[in-house]
Amino acid sequence: MGSKVNMERAAQQGSRNSGHYVQGHVDATGEIVKKWREGESLWVKIKVPKNLITLIVKKGFIAIDGTSLTVCEVNAQESSFTFMLVQYTQTKIIVPHKEEGEKVNVELDVLGKYVAQSVAAINDRVDSLESKIDSALSKLETRITALEAK
């Protein structure tokens, strides 16, 4: 409570979209674990809960404290990812003012969440079908064995 966030006006229906889809829903909080400079660019490494890291992809989008950003690298073992801020962006958002150890709001790519949900449903159906096939094969093998014994 009481911390600053970035706010942008919603896109108008029918308007051109040259960015990412950000809904404003917080999926989790992450922690800034490292910040470093490379020339005028600021790199930030965020650690997130392990159950989210599979939904974060290199060159995909992620929103941090309401700012839509592009993921640069993902480290599944550390449950972390990085993004880079150019000088202009650093002056317009709040993330550069946060320190290592501070929390940030994380919103995952909604399209990625839809894909994950769809694939999970398909995987459940495939698992069910494989189980039925295994059962049918087992019954068939039992019948063949019985017939061969006669």
PDB file of C-alpha atoms in Angstrom, residues 9 18 20 54 57 62-67 71 82 90 93 108 111 113 146 149:
ATOM      1  CA  ARG A   9      -4.747   5.348 -20.494  1.00  0.00           C
ATOM      2  CA  SER A  18       2.254  -1.020 -31.439  1.00  0.00           C
ATOM      3  CA  HIS A  20       2.038  -5.279 -25.694  1.00  0.00           C
ATOM      4  CA  THR A  54       7.632 -21.255 -17.319  1.00  0.00           C
ATOM      5  CA  VAL A  57       9.808 -16.257 -22.360  1.00  0.00           C
ATOM      6  CA  ILE A  62       6.044  -8.713 -19.164  1.00  0.00           C
ATOM      7  CA  ALA A  63       4.623  -5.786 -17.223  1.00  0.00           C
ATOM      8  CA  ILE A  64       6.536  -4.601 -14.175  1.00  0.00           C
ATOM      9  CA  ASP A  65       4.738  -2.132 -11.910  1.00  0.00           C
ATOM     10  CA  GLY A  66       2.409  -1.389 -14.825  1.00  0.00           C
ATOM     11  CA  THR A  67       5.135  -0.808 -17.418  1.00  0.00           C
ATOM     12  CA  VAL A  71      12.154  -9.897 -21.479  1.00  0.00           C
ATOM     13  CA  THR A  82      16.117  -9.752 -16.971  1.00  0.00           C
ATOM     14  CA  GLN A  90      14.391   5.262 -17.291  1.00  0.00           C
ATOM     15  CA  ILE A  93       8.852   5.010 -15.149  1.00  0.00           C
ATOM     16  CA  LEU A 108       2.474 -12.001 -17.297  1.00  0.00           C
ATOM     17  CA  LEU A 111      -1.589 -14.470 -24.604  1.00  0.00           C
ATOM     18  CA  LYS A 113      -1.417 -17.577 -20.221  1.00  0.00           C
ATOM     19  CA  ALA A 146      -4.900 -66.905 -23.444  1.00  0.00           C
ATOM     20  CA  ALA A 149      -2.089 -71.126 -24.546  1.00  0.00           C
TER      21      ALA A 149
END
